[in-house]
CSV table of C-alpha atoms in Angstrom, one decimal:
chain,number,residue,atom,x,y,z
S,213,MET,CA,-150.4,-135.3,-17.6
S,214,LYS,CA,-146.9,-134.0,-17.9
S,215,LYS,CA,-148.1,-130.6,-17.4
S,216,ARG,CA,-149.3,-131.4,-13.9
S,217,ILE,CA,-145.9,-133.0,-13.0
S,218,TYR,CA,-144.1,-130.0,-14.1
S,219,ARG,CA,-146.2,-127.4,-12.3
S,220,PRO,CA,-145.5,-128.5,-8.8
S,221,MET,CA,-141.7,-129.0,-9.5
S,222,ALA,CA,-141.6,-125.6,-11.0
S,223,ALA,CA,-143.4,-124.2,-7.9
S,224,ALA,CA,-141.1,-126.0,-5.6
S,225,LEU,CA,-138.0,-124.6,-7.6
S,226,ALA,CA,-139.4,-121.1,-7.3
S,227,VAL,CA,-139.8,-121.4,-3.6
S,228,ALA,CA,-136.2,-122.8,-3.5
S,229,ALA,CA,-134.9,-119.9,-5.5
S,230,LEU,CA,-136.5,-117.3,-3.4
S,231,ALA,CA,-135.2,-118.9,-0.2
S,232,ALA,CA,-131.7,-118.8,-1.7
S,233,LEU,CA,-132.1,-115.0,-2.5
S,234,ALA,CA,-133.4,-114.3,0.8
S,235,GLY,CA,-130.5,-116.0,2.5
S,236,ALA,CA,-128.0,-114.3,0.0
S,237,GLY,CA,-129.8,-110.9,1.0
S,238,GLU,CA,-129.2,-111.5,4.6
S,239,ALA,CA,-125.5,-112.5,4.1
S,240,ARG,CA,-125.0,-109.2,2.1
S,241,ALA,CA,-126.6,-107.3,4.9
S,242,GLU,CA,-124.3,-108.9,7.5
S,243,SER,CA,-121.2,-108.2,5.4
S,244,ALA,CA,-122.3,-104.7,5.0
S,245,LYS,CA,-122.9,-104.2,8.8
S,246,LYS,CA,-119.4,-105.6,9.2
S,247,LEU,CA,-117.9,-103.0,6.8
S,248,LEU,CA,-119.9,-100.3,8.5
S,249,ASP,CA,-118.4,-101.2,11.8
S,250,ARG,CA,-114.9,-101.6,10.3
S,251,GLY,CA,-115.3,-98.1,8.5
S,252,ASN,CA,-116.5,-96.6,11.7
S,253,SER,CA,-113.4,-97.9,13.6
S,254,LEU,CA,-111.0,-96.6,10.8
S,255,TYR,CA,-112.9,-93.2,10.8
S,256,ALA,CA,-112.5,-93.0,14.7
S,257,ALA,CA,-108.8,-93.7,14.4
S,258,GLY,CA,-108.3,-90.9,11.9
S,259,ASP,CA,-107.6,-93.1,8.8
S,260,TYR,CA,-110.3,-91.4,6.6
S,261,GLN,CA,-109.0,-92.8,3.3
S,262,LYS,CA,-109.2,-96.3,4.3
S,263,ALA,CA,-112.7,-95.6,5.9
S,264,CYS,CA,-114.0,-94.2,2.8
S,265,LYS,CA,-113.1,-97.1,0.8
S,266,VAL,CA,-114.5,-99.4,3.4
S,267,PHE,CA,-117.7,-97.4,3.5
S,268,GLU,CA,-118.1,-97.3,-0.4
S,269,LYS,CA,-117.6,-101.1,-0.4
S,270,GLY,CA,-120.2,-101.6,2.2
S,271,TYR,CA,-122.5,-99.3,0.4
S,272,GLN,CA,-122.2,-101.5,-2.8
S,273,LEU,CA,-123.3,-104.5,-0.8
S,274,GLU,CA,-126.2,-103.0,1.0
S,275,SER,CA,-127.3,-99.4,-0.1
S,276,GLY,CA,-128.6,-98.3,3.3
S,277,PRO,CA,-128.7,-94.7,4.9
S,278,ALA,CA,-125.9,-95.5,7.5
S,279,LEU,CA,-123.4,-96.4,5.0
S,280,LEU,CA,-124.2,-93.7,2.6
S,281,ARG,CA,-124.1,-91.1,5.4
S,282,ALA,CA,-120.8,-92.4,6.7
S,283,TRP,CA,-119.4,-92.3,3.1
S,284,GLY,CA,-120.5,-88.8,2.6
S,285,PHE,CA,-119.1,-87.6,5.8
S,286,CYS,CA,-115.9,-89.4,5.4
S,287,LEU,CA,-115.5,-87.7,1.9
S,288,ILE,CA,-115.5,-84.5,3.7
S,289,LYS,CA,-112.8,-85.5,6.0
S,290,ILE,CA,-110.5,-86.2,3.0
S,291,GLY,CA,-111.3,-82.9,1.2
S,292,MET,CA,-113.5,-84.5,-1.5
S,293,ARG,CA,-116.2,-81.9,-0.9
S,294,PRO,CA,-117.9,-82.1,-4.4
S,295,GLU,CA,-118.1,-85.8,-4.0
S,296,ALA,CA,-119.6,-85.7,-0.5
S,297,ILE,CA,-122.2,-83.2,-1.7
S,298,VAL,CA,-123.4,-85.8,-4.3
S,299,LYS,CA,-123.6,-88.5,-1.6
S,300,LEU,CA,-125.4,-86.4,0.8
S,301,ARG,CA,-127.9,-85.3,-1.8
S,302,LEU,CA,-128.3,-88.9,-2.9
S,303,LEU,CA,-128.9,-89.7,0.9
S,304,LEU,CA,-131.7,-87.1,1.0
S,305,LYS,CA,-133.3,-88.3,-2.1
S,306,LYS,CA,-133.3,-92.1,-1.4
S,307,PHE,CA,-134.3,-91.6,2.3
S,308,PRO,CA,-136.4,-88.7,2.6
S,309,LYS,CA,-137.6,-89.3,6.1
S,310,LEU,CA,-134.2,-89.2,8.0
S,311,GLU,CA,-134.2,-87.9,11.4
S,312,ASP,CA,-131.1,-85.7,10.7
S,313,ARG,CA,-132.3,-84.5,7.5
S,314,LEU,CA,-132.0,-80.9,8.5
S,315,LYS,CA,-128.5,-81.3,9.6
S,316,ILE,CA,-127.6,-83.0,6.3
S,317,LYS,CA,-129.3,-80.2,4.4
S,318,ARG,CA,-127.2,-77.5,6.4
S,319,THR,CA,-124.0,-79.6,5.8
S,320,ILE,CA,-124.7,-79.6,2.0
S,321,LYS,CA,-125.4,-75.8,2.2
S,322,GLN,CA,-122.2,-75.3,4.0
S,323,LEU,CA,-120.2,-77.5,1.6
S,324,ASN,CA,-121.5,-75.6,-1.3
S,325,LEU,CA,-120.2,-72.4,0.2
S,326,VAL,CA,-116.7,-74.0,0.9
S,327,VAL,CA,-116.6,-75.4,-2.7
S,328,LYS,CA,-117.2,-71.9,-4.2
S,329,THR,CA,-114.6,-70.3,-1.8
S,330,LYS,CA,-111.4,-69.7,-3.4
S,331,LEU,CA,-108.1,-68.2,-2.2
S,332,THR,CA,-105.4,-66.9,-4.4
S,333,VAL,CA,-101.9,-66.1,-2.7
S,334,ARG,CA,-99.4,-64.3,-5.0
S,335,SER,CA,-95.8,-63.0,-3.9
S,336,MET,CA,-92.7,-61.3,-5.2
S,337,PRO,CA,-90.4,-63.3,-5.6
S,338,LEU,CA,-92.4,-66.3,-6.6
S,339,GLY,CA,-92.0,-69.7,-4.8
S,340,ALA,CA,-92.8,-68.6,-1.3
S,341,ASP,CA,-94.3,-71.3,1.0
S,342,VAL,CA,-98.1,-71.1,1.6
S,343,TYR,CA,-99.6,-72.1,4.9
S,344,ILE,CA,-103.2,-71.7,5.9
S,345,ASP,CA,-103.6,-70.7,9.6
S,346,THR,CA,-100.3,-72.2,10.9
S,347,GLU,CA,-97.3,-73.8,9.9
S,348,ALA,CA,-98.3,-76.9,12.0
S,349,THR,CA,-100.9,-77.8,9.4
S,350,GLY,CA,-98.5,-78.0,6.9
S,351,ARG,CA,-97.6,-76.3,3.7
S,352,VAL,CA,-100.3,-76.2,1.1
S,353,GLY,CA,-98.2,-75.1,-1.8
S,354,VAL,CA,-96.0,-72.4,-3.0
S,355,THR,CA,-96.8,-69.0,-4.7
S,356,PRO,CA,-98.4,-68.4,-6.9
S,357,TRP,CA,-101.1,-70.6,-5.3
S,358,VAL,CA,-104.9,-71.0,-5.9
S,359,GLY,CA,-106.8,-73.3,-3.7
S,360,ARG,CA,-110.2,-73.8,-1.9
S,361,ILE,CA,-110.4,-73.2,1.9
S,362,ALA,CA,-113.2,-73.0,4.3
S,363,PRO,CA,-114.8,-69.5,4.3
S,364,GLY,CA,-114.1,-67.2,7.3
S,365,LYS,CA,-111.5,-65.7,9.1
S,366,HIS,CA,-107.9,-67.4,8.8
């Protein structure tokens, strides 16, 4: 007799637990959406460091393609190209039917080239300021200097 009483109670508890989980999942998705919007605003304002942190936090809540894509492209903006490659490869692996799959593959290919491109600048005497393209972009270091730059004419 006791078994019959417990089975309906167990079923009711299971239904309640599933409903609670569904509600929690919706709340997480809503929070992630807000973080995506906040990250996009920061990105548009040029605050890439903060945007990356917001995208990462959002992705930890809801691991959807929009947050992962935004995080990957934001990492490019702050010069973290190897990390960006990892995120964009993960994006392609987890979401194989993305509409912009070819664009992401091209971006990864270009990033791989950039990561492999190294420039060495030496001078006599040592300690000369090094700028890439123009002084307006800011000093990147002093000689002897070794750094990674985008391939092409500078």
